[in-house]
Structures are given as structure tokens and as C-alpha cells.
Tab-separated table of C-alpha atoms and ligand atoms in Angstrom:
chain	number	residue	atom	x	y	z
A	415	MET	CA	19.028	158.607	72.652
A	416	GLY	CA	22.120	160.373	74.038
A	417	PHE	CA	25.606	158.942	73.695
A	418	GLU	CA	25.909	157.634	77.228
A	419	LEU	CA	25.282	153.932	77.664
A	420	ASP	CA	25.119	152.274	81.046
A	421	SER	CA	27.634	149.679	82.120
A	422	GLU	CA	25.367	146.787	81.266
A	423	GLN	CA	24.683	148.094	77.745
A	424	ARG	CA	28.356	148.766	77.151
A	425	ARG	CA	29.294	145.275	78.187
A	426	ARG	CA	26.517	143.629	76.219
A	427	LEU	CA	27.525	145.441	73.023
A	428	GLY	CA	31.220	144.933	73.668
A	429	TYR	CA	30.952	141.193	74.298
A	430	LYS	CA	28.758	140.876	71.229
A	431	LEU	CA	31.371	142.554	69.097
A	432	ILE	CA	34.216	140.534	70.614
A	433	ASP	CA	32.276	137.303	69.976
A	434	PHE	CA	31.718	138.396	66.451
A	435	ILE	CA	35.379	139.287	65.855
A	436	ASP	CA	36.399	136.019	67.457
A	437	ALA	CA	34.213	134.019	65.053
A	438	TYR	CA	35.595	136.082	62.187
A	439	PHE	CA	39.190	135.323	63.193
A	440	SER	CA	38.343	131.608	63.461
A	441	SER	CA	36.974	131.688	59.915
A	442	LEU	CA	39.987	133.383	58.311
A	443	PRO	CA	42.077	130.308	57.457
A	444	SER	CA	39.342	129.029	55.161
A	445	ARG	CA	37.235	132.109	54.453
A	446	ALA	CA	36.594	133.231	50.886
A	447	VAL	CA	38.182	136.564	50.163
A	448	GLN	CA	35.027	137.954	48.543
A	449	LEU	CA	31.768	137.070	46.876
A	450	PRO	CA	31.731	135.347	43.501
A	451	ALA	CA	32.123	137.814	40.599
A	452	ASP	CA	28.440	137.797	39.590
A	453	LYS	CA	27.340	138.749	43.118
A	454	ARG	CA	29.751	141.637	43.702
A	455	THR	CA	28.183	145.069	43.619
A	456	PHE	CA	30.025	148.332	43.469
A	457	GLY	CA	27.153	150.812	43.532
A	458	GLN	CA	26.649	153.359	46.284
A	459	LEU	CA	24.575	152.865	49.385
A	460	ALA	CA	21.365	154.846	49.341
A	461	ASN	CA	20.292	154.979	53.018
A	462	GLU	CA	18.658	158.187	54.193
A	463	LEU	CA	20.548	160.063	56.888
A	464	PRO	CA	19.038	158.592	60.075
A	465	GLU	CA	17.187	161.296	61.964
A	466	PHE	CA	16.643	159.075	64.973
A	467	GLY	CA	18.619	156.124	66.212
A	468	SER	CA	17.731	152.430	66.288
A	469	ASP	CA	18.468	149.567	68.587
A	470	ALA	CA	22.264	149.324	68.889
A	471	GLU	CA	22.402	145.534	69.023
A	472	ALA	CA	20.293	145.194	65.908
A	473	VAL	CA	22.345	147.781	64.006
A	474	LEU	CA	25.600	146.168	65.079
A	475	ASP	CA	24.286	142.755	64.090
A	476	ASP	CA	23.243	143.983	60.690
A	477	LEU	CA	26.437	145.842	59.997
A	478	CYS	CA	28.723	142.998	61.088
A	479	HIS	CA	26.871	140.454	59.014
A	480	GLU	CA	26.750	142.720	55.984
A	481	LEU	CA	30.443	143.580	56.264
A	482	VAL	CA	31.350	139.924	56.448
A	483	ASN	CA	28.817	138.538	54.001
A	484	ARG	CA	29.308	141.190	51.362
A	485	GLY	CA	32.778	142.438	52.134
A	486	PHE	CA	36.275	141.917	50.801
A	487	HIS	CA	38.467	140.103	53.306
A	488	VAL	CA	42.007	141.310	53.227
A	489	PRO	CA	42.783	139.322	56.427
A	490	ALA	CA	41.829	135.982	54.810
A	491	ALA	CA	44.619	133.422	54.469
A	492	ASN	CA	43.840	133.133	50.755
A	493	TYR	CA	44.481	136.809	50.088
A	494	PHE	CA	47.763	136.856	48.158
A	495	GLY	CA	47.400	140.539	47.719
A	496	LEU	CA	48.857	143.973	47.902
A	497	MET	CA	50.808	144.121	51.168
A	498	ASN	CA	47.740	144.191	53.409
A	499	PRO	CA	48.165	141.691	56.226
A	500	THR	CA	45.984	139.751	58.603
A	501	PRO	CA	46.164	141.955	61.680
A	502	ALA	CA	47.590	140.420	64.838
A	503	TYR	CA	44.666	139.980	67.238
A	504	ILE	CA	46.449	141.710	70.066
A	505	ALA	CA	46.881	144.740	67.779
A	506	VAL	CA	43.120	144.728	67.148
A	507	LEU	CA	42.585	144.953	70.889
A	508	ALA	CA	45.076	147.809	71.059
A	509	GLU	CA	43.033	149.696	68.474
A	510	PHE	CA	39.934	149.318	70.607
A	511	LEU	CA	41.794	150.650	73.592
A	512	VAL	CA	43.203	153.601	71.658
A	513	ALA	CA	39.745	154.581	70.453
A	514	ALA	CA	38.434	154.438	74.011
A	515	LEU	CA	41.279	156.361	75.645
A	516	ASN	CA	41.554	158.723	72.665
A	517	PRO	CA	44.940	160.204	73.567
A	518	GLN	CA	45.810	163.361	71.636
A	519	LEU	CA	49.304	162.630	70.378
A	520	ALA	CA	49.991	166.175	69.146
A	521	THR	CA	51.434	167.166	72.492
A	522	LEU	CA	53.114	165.428	75.356
A	523	ALA	CA	51.040	167.393	77.870
A	524	ARG	CA	47.798	165.815	76.650
A	525	SER	CA	49.036	162.294	76.118
A	526	GLN	CA	51.985	161.726	78.450
A	527	LEU	CA	52.385	157.963	78.720
A	528	ALA	CA	50.908	157.494	75.244
A	529	SER	CA	53.504	159.846	73.738
A	530	LYS	CA	56.276	158.075	75.615
A	531	ILE	CA	55.064	154.709	74.351
A	532	GLU	CA	55.156	156.074	70.835
A	533	VAL	CA	58.677	157.461	71.279
A	534	GLU	CA	59.755	154.124	72.724
A	535	THR	CA	58.298	152.242	69.767
A	536	VAL	CA	60.148	154.569	67.377
A	537	ARG	CA	63.318	153.883	69.388
A	538	TRP	CA	62.831	150.138	69.022
A	539	ILE	CA	62.546	150.555	65.269
A	540	ALA	CA	65.579	152.861	65.176
A	541	GLU	CA	67.628	150.332	67.137
A	542	ARG	CA	66.653	147.569	64.722
A	543	ILE	CA	67.708	149.810	61.831
A	544	GLY	CA	71.035	150.194	63.638
A	545	TRP	CA	70.750	153.739	64.977
A	546	LYS	CA	71.706	154.145	68.608
A	547	SER	CA	71.605	157.146	70.911
A	548	ARG	CA	74.933	158.768	71.689
A	549	ASP	CA	75.698	160.541	75.010
A	550	GLU	CA	72.022	160.227	75.917
A	551	GLN	CA	71.150	162.249	72.790
A	552	PRO	CA	69.010	160.310	70.340
A	553	ALA	CA	70.838	160.062	67.032
A	554	TYR	CA	67.481	159.804	65.294
A	555	ALA	CA	63.909	161.008	65.495
A	556	GLY	CA	60.740	159.778	63.982
A	557	THR	CA	57.010	159.642	64.163
A	558	PHE	CA	54.150	157.369	63.339
A	559	THR	CA	52.181	158.411	60.266
A	560	SER	CA	48.964	157.379	58.589
A	561	GLY	CA	50.993	155.140	56.284
A	562	GLY	CA	53.804	154.968	53.754
A	563	ALA	CA	52.541	157.768	51.565
A	564	GLU	CA	52.608	160.255	54.426
A	565	ALA	CA	55.941	158.866	55.618
A	566	ASN	CA	57.466	159.299	52.157
A	567	PHE	CA	55.978	162.782	51.877
A	568	SER	CA	57.449	163.716	55.254
A	569	ALA	CA	60.851	162.289	54.403
A	570	LEU	CA	61.031	164.160	51.105
A	571	ALA	CA	59.943	167.362	52.853
A	572	VAL	CA	62.791	166.866	55.334
A	573	ALA	CA	65.268	166.092	52.550
A	574	LEU	CA	64.270	169.299	50.771
A	575	ALA	CA	64.483	171.342	53.965
A	576	ALA	CA	67.880	169.861	54.820
A	577	HIS	CA	69.254	170.872	51.444
A	578	PHE	CA	67.490	174.197	51.120
A	579	PRO	CA	66.823	175.363	54.693
A	580	ASP	CA	65.397	178.751	53.649
A	581	ALA	CA	62.738	177.125	51.501
A	582	VAL	CA	60.787	176.084	54.620
A	583	ASP	CA	59.837	179.724	55.256
A	584	ASP	CA	60.460	181.409	51.936
A	585	GLY	CA	59.273	178.727	49.529
A	586	VAL	CA	60.922	176.654	46.823
A	587	ALA	CA	60.831	179.565	44.365
A	588	THR	CA	63.716	181.122	46.309
A	589	ILE	CA	66.002	178.167	45.600
A	590	GLY	CA	66.812	179.710	42.254
A	591	ALA	CA	67.175	176.485	40.263
A	592	ARG	CA	64.912	173.499	40.108
A	593	PRO	CA	65.485	170.840	42.788
A	594	VAL	CA	65.350	167.271	41.471
A	595	LEU	CA	65.388	163.819	43.055
A	596	TYR	CA	65.896	160.286	41.847
A	597	ALA	CA	63.993	157.051	42.272
A	598	SER	CA	63.763	153.866	40.295
A	599	ALA	CA	61.217	153.316	37.556
A	600	GLU	CA	59.633	150.800	39.941
A	601	SER	CA	59.318	153.106	42.947
A	602	HIS	CA	55.943	153.873	44.528
A	603	HIS	CA	53.751	156.654	43.100
A	604	SER	CA	53.611	158.324	46.515
A	605	VAL	CA	57.004	159.797	45.564
A	606	ASP	CA	55.390	161.574	42.591
A	607	LYS	CA	52.499	162.815	44.706
A	608	ALA	CA	54.873	164.082	47.383
A	609	THR	CA	57.036	166.091	44.990
A	610	GLY	CA	53.924	167.594	43.419
A	611	LEU	CA	52.651	168.612	46.834
A	612	LEU	CA	56.039	169.982	47.885
A	613	GLY	CA	55.798	172.486	45.059
A	614	ILE	CA	58.741	171.225	43.028
A	615	GLY	CA	56.493	169.396	40.568
A	616	ARG	CA	56.096	165.730	39.772
A	617	ASN	CA	58.552	166.059	36.893
A	618	ALA	CA	61.242	166.713	39.481
A	619	VAL	CA	61.265	162.944	40.045
A	620	ARG	CA	63.851	161.442	37.726
A	621	ARG	CA	62.771	157.858	37.224
A	622	ILE	CA	65.870	155.825	36.635
A	623	ARG	CA	65.689	152.581	34.725
A	624	VAL	CA	66.080	149.295	36.547
A	625	ASP	CA	68.387	146.354	35.920
A	626	ASP	CA	67.291	142.757	35.262
A	627	CYS	CA	66.538	142.274	38.973
A	628	LEU	CA	64.344	145.422	38.900
A	629	ARG	CA	66.783	147.325	41.103
A	630	ILE	CA	67.742	150.865	40.256
A	631	ASP	CA	70.636	150.963	37.786
A	632	VAL	CA	73.272	152.784	39.827
A	633	ALA	CA	75.522	153.666	36.858
A	634	GLU	CA	72.529	155.130	35.047
A	635	LEU	CA	71.613	157.066	38.176
A	636	ASN	CA	75.119	158.497	38.432
A	637	LYS	CA	74.925	159.633	34.813
A	638	ALA	CA	71.505	161.227	35.322
A	639	ILE	CA	72.768	163.186	38.339
A	640	ALA	CA	75.827	164.415	36.414
A	641	ASN	CA	73.620	165.495	33.495
A	642	ASP	CA	71.269	167.359	35.801
A	643	VAL	CA	74.094	169.147	37.568
A	644	ARG	CA	75.549	170.187	34.212
A	645	ALA	CA	72.143	171.448	33.116
A	646	GLY	CA	71.815	173.628	36.229
A	647	TYR	CA	69.350	171.527	38.235
A	648	ARG	CA	69.803	171.073	41.994
A	649	PRO	CA	69.796	167.325	42.861
A	650	PHE	CA	69.007	166.827	46.533
A	651	CYS	CA	67.787	163.304	47.181
A	652	VAL	CA	67.855	159.674	46.071
A	653	VAL	CA	64.997	157.372	47.005
A	654	ALA	CA	65.978	153.736	47.365
A	655	THR	CA	63.082	151.292	47.421
A	656	ALA	CA	63.402	148.357	49.805
A	657	GLY	CA	60.630	146.142	48.515
A	658	THR	CA	58.942	147.457	45.388
A	659	THR	CA	55.171	147.206	45.190
A	660	ASN	CA	55.181	145.104	42.038
A	661	SER	CA	57.956	142.664	42.806
A	662	GLY	CA	59.495	143.225	46.204
A	663	ALA	CA	62.804	144.185	44.595
A	664	VAL	CA	65.281	145.827	46.951
A	665	ASP	CA	67.598	148.481	45.541
A	666	ASN	CA	71.307	148.190	46.323
A	667	ILE	CA	71.233	150.471	49.347
A	668	VAL	CA	74.979	150.210	49.998
A	669	ALA	CA	75.868	151.400	46.493
A	670	LEU	CA	73.304	154.178	46.734
A	671	ALA	CA	74.656	155.260	50.119
A	672	ASP	CA	78.174	155.441	48.621
A	673	LEU	CA	76.870	157.518	45.752
A	674	CYS	CA	74.899	159.829	48.058
A	675	ASP	CA	77.970	160.317	50.272
A	676	GLU	CA	80.049	161.235	47.276
A	677	ARG	CA	77.487	163.608	45.824
A	678	LYS	CA	76.198	164.935	49.144
A	679	LEU	CA	72.624	163.857	48.540
A	680	TRP	CA	69.980	162.790	51.022
A	681	LEU	CA	69.305	159.052	50.914
A	682	HIS	CA	65.742	158.087	51.699
A	683	VAL	CA	64.882	154.381	51.887
A	684	ASP	CA	61.240	153.656	51.097
A	685	GLY	CA	61.052	150.465	53.083
A	686	ALA	CA	57.286	150.666	53.539
A	687	TYR	CA	57.204	146.930	52.958
A	688	GLY	CA	60.756	145.555	53.017
A	689	ALA	CA	62.286	147.497	55.900
A	690	ALA	CA	60.429	145.113	58.207
A	691	ALA	CA	63.317	142.724	57.498
A	692	VAL	CA	65.285	144.611	60.155
A	693	PHE	CA	63.131	142.774	62.686
A	694	SER	CA	64.818	139.530	61.625
A	695	ASP	CA	68.375	138.796	62.712
A	696	LYS	CA	68.628	136.104	60.066
A	697	HIS	CA	67.277	138.154	57.172
A	698	ARG	CA	68.185	141.752	57.966
A	699	ASP	CA	70.808	141.562	55.227
A	700	LEU	CA	67.953	141.736	52.735
A	701	VAL	CA	68.056	145.481	53.414
A	702	ARG	CA	71.794	145.757	53.942
A	703	GLY	CA	72.960	149.336	54.205
A	704	ILE	CA	69.636	150.692	55.507
A	705	GLU	CA	71.474	152.102	58.531
A	706	ARG	CA	73.297	154.464	56.165
A	707	ALA	CA	70.050	156.103	55.029
A	708	ASP	CA	69.262	159.644	56.135
A	709	SER	CA	65.611	158.655	56.451
A	710	VAL	CA	63.532	155.502	56.293
A	711	THR	CA	59.851	154.750	55.718
A	712	ILE	CA	58.558	151.582	57.343
A	713	ASP	CA	54.904	150.554	57.397
A	714	PRO	CA	53.967	148.258	60.292
A	715	HIS	CA	50.610	147.818	58.510
A	716	LYS	CA	52.374	145.818	55.818
A	717	TRP	CA	54.848	143.081	56.763
A	718	LEU	CA	54.523	143.583	60.536
A	719	ALA	CA	50.879	142.422	60.599
A	720	MET	CA	49.349	145.597	61.981
A	721	PRO	CA	45.831	146.789	61.140
A	722	TYR	CA	45.539	150.123	59.355
A	723	SER	CA	46.890	152.479	59.902
A	724	ALA	CA	50.505	152.503	60.925
A	725	GLY	CA	53.347	154.033	58.973
A	726	VAL	CA	56.593	155.375	60.379
A	727	VAL	CA	59.073	157.937	59.124
A	728	ILE	CA	62.384	157.991	60.902
A	729	THR	CA	65.580	159.925	60.303
A	730	ARG	CA	69.056	160.174	61.720
A	731	ARG	CA	68.917	163.930	61.165
A	732	PRO	CA	66.605	164.937	64.030
A	733	GLU	CA	67.414	168.635	63.624
A	734	SER	CA	66.208	168.572	60.006
A	735	LEU	CA	62.964	166.837	60.972
A	736	ARG	CA	62.299	169.581	63.473
A	737	HIS	CA	63.313	172.368	61.125
A	738	THR	CA	60.789	171.039	58.593
A	739	PHE	CA	57.774	170.703	60.867
A	740	GLU	CA	58.253	172.870	63.933
A	741	VAL	CA	55.787	175.687	64.482
A	742	ALA	CA	55.093	177.750	67.590
A	743	THR	CA	51.618	178.074	69.034
A	744	PRO	CA	50.420	180.205	71.899
A	745	TYR	CA	47.652	177.791	72.847
A	746	MET	CA	49.715	174.726	73.716
A	747	PRO	CA	51.051	174.205	77.220
A	748	ARG	CA	54.809	174.425	77.124
A	749	ASP	CA	57.073	172.409	79.329
A	750	THR	CA	60.613	173.277	78.391
A	751	SER	CA	62.035	170.653	80.751
A	752	ALA	CA	60.299	167.847	78.861
A	753	LEU	CA	62.632	165.285	77.313
A	754	VAL	CA	59.984	164.064	74.876
A	755	VAL	CA	59.365	166.496	72.064
A	756	ASP	CA	55.776	167.507	71.289
A	757	ASN	CA	54.856	165.456	68.291
A	758	PHE	CA	53.298	168.304	66.317
A	759	LYS	CA	56.849	169.666	65.960
A	760	ILE	CA	58.024	166.641	63.964
A	761	SER	CA	54.935	165.573	62.049
A	762	THR	CA	52.749	166.747	59.158
A	763	GLN	CA	49.774	166.099	61.424
A	764	TRP	CA	48.388	168.115	64.284
A	765	SER	CA	45.686	166.152	66.103
A	766	ARG	CA	46.918	162.614	65.883
A	767	ARG	CA	45.698	159.253	66.955
A	768	MET	CA	47.960	156.738	68.599
A	769	ASN	CA	49.055	154.443	65.805
A	770	SER	CA	51.942	153.049	67.791
A	771	LEU	CA	50.191	151.215	70.610
A	772	LYS	CA	49.284	148.199	68.481
A	773	LEU	CA	52.920	147.586	67.535
A	774	TRP	CA	54.171	148.299	71.051
A	775	LEU	CA	51.628	145.901	72.541
A	776	THR	CA	52.296	143.223	69.934
A	777	LEU	CA	56.009	143.413	70.674
A	778	ARG	CA	55.353	143.322	74.406
A	779	VAL	CA	53.068	140.291	74.099
A	780	HIS	CA	54.731	138.302	71.305
A	781	GLY	CA	58.256	139.727	71.263
A	782	ARG	CA	60.515	140.432	68.320
A	783	ALA	CA	61.105	136.711	68.000
A	784	ALA	CA	57.580	136.334	66.620
A	785	TYR	CA	58.609	138.548	63.692
A	786	GLU	CA	61.789	136.540	63.249
A	787	THR	CA	59.577	133.460	62.821
A	788	LEU	CA	57.012	135.222	60.624
A	789	ILE	CA	59.594	136.617	58.228
A	790	GLU	CA	61.457	133.313	57.978
A	791	ARG	CA	58.248	131.356	57.369
A	792	GLN	CA	56.894	133.728	54.737
A	793	LEU	CA	60.208	133.889	52.876
A	794	CYS	CA	60.284	130.077	52.858
A	795	LEU	CA	56.725	129.890	51.530
A	796	ALA	CA	57.514	132.417	48.802
A	797	ARG	CA	60.590	130.470	47.779
A	798	THR	CA	58.674	127.182	47.762
A	799	PHE	CA	56.028	128.724	45.578
A	800	ALA	CA	58.682	130.159	43.235
A	801	GLU	CA	60.247	126.718	43.012
A	802	TRP	CA	56.889	125.270	41.994
A	803	ILE	CA	56.572	127.898	39.258
A	804	ARG	CA	60.140	127.186	38.126
A	805	ASN	CA	59.260	123.518	37.667
A	806	SER	CA	55.908	124.188	36.066
A	807	GLU	CA	55.203	123.455	32.417
A	808	GLN	CA	52.486	126.106	32.231
A	809	PHE	CA	54.039	129.053	34.033
A	810	GLU	CA	57.430	130.686	34.231
A	811	LEU	CA	59.084	132.725	36.917
A	812	VAL	CA	59.779	136.289	35.802
A	813	LEU	CA	61.989	137.186	38.735
A	814	GLU	CA	63.616	135.407	41.672
A	815	PRO	CA	61.620	136.673	44.681
A	816	GLU	CA	63.795	138.680	47.042
A	817	LEU	CA	61.046	139.077	49.609
A	818	THR	CA	57.580	137.460	49.548
A	819	ILE	CA	56.166	138.633	46.213
A	820	ILE	CA	56.262	136.178	43.320
A	821	ASN	CA	56.080	137.498	39.739
A	822	PHE	CA	55.330	134.865	37.132
A	823	ARG	CA	53.582	134.520	33.799
A	824	VAL	CA	51.912	132.095	31.448
A	825	LYS	CA	54.515	130.223	29.379
A	826	ASN	CA	54.667	130.570	25.611
A	827	ALA	CA	51.708	132.958	25.441
A	828	GLY	CA	52.968	134.780	22.326
A	829	SER	CA	53.348	138.536	21.907
A	830	GLU	CA	53.446	140.886	24.891
A	831	GLN	CA	49.798	141.741	24.230
A	832	GLN	CA	48.783	138.081	24.096
A	833	LEU	CA	50.790	137.409	27.242
A	834	ALA	CA	48.999	140.224	29.089
A	835	ALA	CA	45.651	138.777	27.974
A	836	ALA	CA	46.655	135.271	29.024
A	837	ASN	CA	47.860	136.465	32.450
A	838	ALA	CA	44.680	138.486	32.963
A	839	ALA	CA	42.539	135.504	31.959
A	840	VAL	CA	44.284	133.277	34.484
A	841	VAL	CA	43.843	135.820	37.279
A	842	ASP	CA	40.229	136.329	36.337
A	843	ALA	CA	39.552	132.598	36.459
A	844	VAL	CA	41.431	132.106	39.737
A	845	THR	CA	39.623	134.953	41.478
A	846	ARG	CA	36.159	134.578	39.915
A	847	ASP	CA	34.570	132.435	42.606
A	848	GLY	CA	35.956	134.788	45.266
A	849	SER	CA	37.736	132.161	47.305
A	850	ARG	CA	41.217	133.605	46.734
A	851	TRP	CA	42.873	136.733	45.414
A	852	ILE	CA	45.906	137.333	43.214
A	853	SER	CA	46.467	140.095	40.688
A	854	THR	CA	48.225	141.174	37.527
A	855	THR	CA	50.668	144.012	37.190
A	856	TYR	CA	53.547	145.208	35.066
A	857	ALA	CA	56.983	144.706	36.533
A	858	GLY	CA	59.913	146.175	34.632
A	859	GLY	CA	57.436	146.936	31.856
A	860	ARG	CA	56.412	143.273	31.468
A	861	SER	CA	53.015	141.794	32.207
A	862	VAL	CA	53.153	139.485	35.211
A	863	ILE	CA	50.883	137.623	37.567
A	864	ARG	CA	51.586	138.739	41.117
A	865	ALA	CA	51.089	136.655	44.242
A	866	MET	CA	52.257	137.786	47.649
A	867	ILE	CA	52.565	135.876	50.900
A	868	ILE	CA	51.424	138.488	53.391
A	869	SER	CA	49.032	136.778	55.837
A	870	TYR	CA	50.566	135.007	58.825
A	871	LEU	CA	47.717	132.508	58.359
A	872	THR	CA	48.846	131.465	54.891
A	873	GLY	CA	50.436	128.035	54.856
A	874	GLU	CA	51.480	125.327	52.454
A	875	ASP	CA	47.890	124.097	52.056
A	876	HIS	CA	46.744	127.472	50.812
A	877	LEU	CA	49.569	127.507	48.310
A	878	ARG	CA	48.670	124.028	47.093
A	879	GLU	CA	45.073	125.141	46.542
A	880	LEU	CA	46.299	128.193	44.675
A	881	GLN	CA	48.520	126.022	42.504
A	882	LYS	CA	45.544	123.778	41.680
A	883	ALA	CA	43.441	126.815	40.769
A	884	LEU	CA	46.234	128.209	38.587
A	885	LEU	CA	46.571	124.930	36.714
A	886	ALA	CA	42.838	124.708	36.188
A	887	ALA	CA	42.781	128.326	34.968
A	888	VAL	CA	45.657	128.067	32.557
A	889	ASN	CA	43.954	125.243	30.760
A	890	ILE	CA	40.869	127.358	30.033
A	891	PRO	CA	41.107	129.041	26.608
A	892	VAL	CA	41.655	132.778	26.990
A	893	ARG	CA	38.267	133.852	25.548
A	894	GLU	CA	36.297	131.485	27.715
A	895	ALA	CA	38.215	132.475	30.864
A	896	ALA	CA	37.557	136.181	30.254
A	897	ARG	CA	33.780	135.679	30.124
B	1936	LIG	C1	56.928	150.663	48.313
B	1936	LIG	C2	55.751	151.410	48.841
B	1936	LIG	N1	55.928	152.625	49.364
B	1936	LIG	C3	54.900	153.353	49.856
B	1936	LIG	C4	53.625	152.851	49.845
B	1936	LIG	C5	52.490	153.679	50.392
B	1936	LIG	O1	52.086	153.134	51.588
B	1936	LIG	P1	50.634	153.425	52.204
B	1936	LIG	O2	49.691	152.671	51.355
B	1936	LIG	O3	50.749	152.895	53.591
B	1936	LIG	O4	50.405	154.876	52.183
B	1936	LIG	C6	53.384	151.581	49.325
B	1936	LIG	C7	52.017	151.012	49.293
B	1936	LIG	O5	51.795	149.895	48.910
B	1936	LIG	C8	54.483	150.839	48.804
B	1936	LIG	O6	54.299	149.644	48.272
């Protein structure tokens, strides 16, 4: 069978899929996140490479049912997980459209309206950060990425290029002394990966200890920079995290911006999760000072309810972004009068899918106000849950939640090792039947249970059920629970 389908086939398959997705969405408020523990399998599939095709409807049927019946459901309302949201339905439709139109975002000439939509979406984000164009010249530039890791990588590449412009062509070896950057002990590991890939080595990341609120200790940071300068290193960047992965802690961006001004360092805000707060008028102060950053990472596929993938890197140093990524090619049509820059000149990627349409369409259909409501509601739920923990006899709050992640632990569990075992046993018991998902982690070096309000479908009822499950779990002796 060739790839062409006739109109009737296309519609039959399309409606089938839409009906299926519709039923899936209807099930999400009460759907189990995964199968019970004894039915989960993690082996590989062993199908032979199909030489010839099969009936499309039957294959689609099979696949959809398998994916749902045997899958892990990040979009479920009972997923209190790792920053992966229930996608907005309108964004799901946008993805379908993008796949069909398949615009090539590398160049304006081959995407035109799609590129302009992307640039407009970046502008909307920039304006929410607080960056405005001056004299018709954008005071910022940015691009959609595959996610936060690529956005952080890009931002650190730009920071390095801004400080050591010759290194872009001649390499970091020509800098003469080792460049170093600073991030909190709680910052995301994509910072380590990025510095490794940039050729300055993962050890170039100075991990600075955090205070009791798990924010970078600014005095300690200042000392570390002074020590490095004395020792002949070349500090070039500070990474502030706005919403750590473990706890949702937000570094003091204002203090870091002051420090970076004084020491002439690039300030990058990794707001993969927390920078979404700029979409709320009421809560934008959660990331106060973000407008003073040189660059920002924001992941719409986290708190902005977008399906994978959608990250954004944005900077108010457009010339540095271009210096880092611009290359010349003889095979691309050039239109020097174009006001929209070809994306390949500001991105790590060449061929690029349109990750922006889903956010653009969601904003067009639901408006920013929908995010105002979402952020307010989820912060309220997180605070209500934290209050429940605070009043609990069995659990204690480890940290006041700044955003929507709650870190707590079993009360009076004994040594740190016993506490870790008790926390793990509770999580194991709560997640064993598959109906909901929470996790353990270490925050500030301490074992904690981590629950995150990330689905727009999560409501008070889901939290009450989680509380019941936690209470039932904590009463099971550790050894029995771990079975
Ligand atoms: C704070 C932070 N930064 C960056 C990332 C990386 O984002 P992505 O998974 O989209 O690459 C994450 C992922 O959870 C994160 O929590």
C-alpha cells in the first residue's frame, strides 16, 4: 500500500482517532495513572519489522488500546508528578495541524506565516517577562526549543559567546583560563550536561549551597566568585533557578541580578517551570526580578499545559544570540529585506518543527486569563495540601511551597536512613495499585516525599483521595509496605 489515502479513508481514520482521544480526555479526571505494580512490564517489544502493511483501522485500534491499557498516563488528574501537565485539548489539535502542514521553521522563506506566528509567540512571552521593543527594534530575541535542556544549553552557549566572543570560531581553548559558572546545589542537571557539551567541562559548574528555603546562598556565591577570580578562573555566568525540580524553590533573582551587575556576569534564569508565573498578574512577583535576566528558559510543556515538546530560550541580548548561532549557507534563499530573522541563525537546530503553534492557539482560544486562573487555582491547591500536612500527626512539611510542589516526610521516622526508607515505603504503597503517582527525592540533601499539582484537572477531591491513601500507607509497617 502506498502512503496516499483517499478522502474517505482519511476522514474515517481521523474521526476514529478523534473519538478515541475524546474518550481518553473524558476519562482523565478518574483514570488510573498506570497498571498495578504486579502487572507493569518493562521489557522490550519483540515485533518483527513489518515487511507489508496491515489494515490501518485495526492497527490504530490496537495501538490506541494498548497505549491506554498498558501505558503510563501523565495527563491523568491523579498524576502528582514531575512537571508534566495534562495538555490543553486545543494544543493537541494544534499538534495535529502542525504535523499535517509540516512547516520547516529553519527559514522564513519556507514557513512564512508559521515563522511569524512563532516570533509573535516569543514576543508575547517577552512582553510578559517585561521586555518591550524600543524604536521598533526588538530588545530581545528568542526561539522555541525541544525543551528546557536545549533552552539551558542555548542560553549557556550565548552567555559564553557574549563573554568570550572569539571562542565561537576559535574554541574555548583560546580563552586562556578556565571559564566557570555558578548555579545552586538544587539546579537542574541540564546545566552540567550543557557545560560538558560546551567544552568547558562539567566541573566548570560551581554548585553553590542553598539556604533553608533551598535558594542559592548569595553571600556564599559572592565568596565563590571572588575565590575563583583570585585563583585565575574566568567567571562568566550565574544561573538562577526559578522553580527547582525537587521543591519549586525560586532563587532570589533580584539579589542575583545585583551581583551580576556588579561583577559583570551573565544572569540566566532557568525558569523552565516557574517562569510561567509571568503569565499571572497576581503572582508574577513569585519570579520578581526576572526582567533583569540576560536570558530566560521557560518551558510551556510544564506549567503552561502544553504537550511535549515546547521549550523557549529568550534573551535581551539579541546580538549575542545571533553571534552564537549564525552561520551562512549558500543553499538557503536569502531575503535581506525580511524583518523576521531566519530561525536557523538563532537556534541550535536546523530543520525544526513548529513547537509554538500550540501555545499561540491556546492563547488565542483561551486567552492569558485562563493561565491567570490556572496558576491561582494550582497555587491554592498546593497551599491547601501543605496546610493539611502541617496539621497532620503522621507527616511533616519540609518546606513551605513557593510554587505547586509540596515536599513533606514521615514524622518521627528516626535516622536519615530510616526516614528515607519510611518515605519510600509510603510512596510505594500509595502508588502500588497504579491509581495515583507521587515520588520521593532528596531536597537540600534530605529525603522527602514530593507531590506536585501540575494537571489542570486536579481538584480538591483528588487531593482528599491522596490524603486518604497517604494515611493508609503511613500506617503500614515499613517492611510490609516495601513488599
Ligand atoms: C528546573 C528545570 N530546568 C530544566 C529542565 C529540563 O527541561 P526539559 O525536560 O524540558 O528538557 C527541567 C526538567 O524538569 C527542570 O525542572
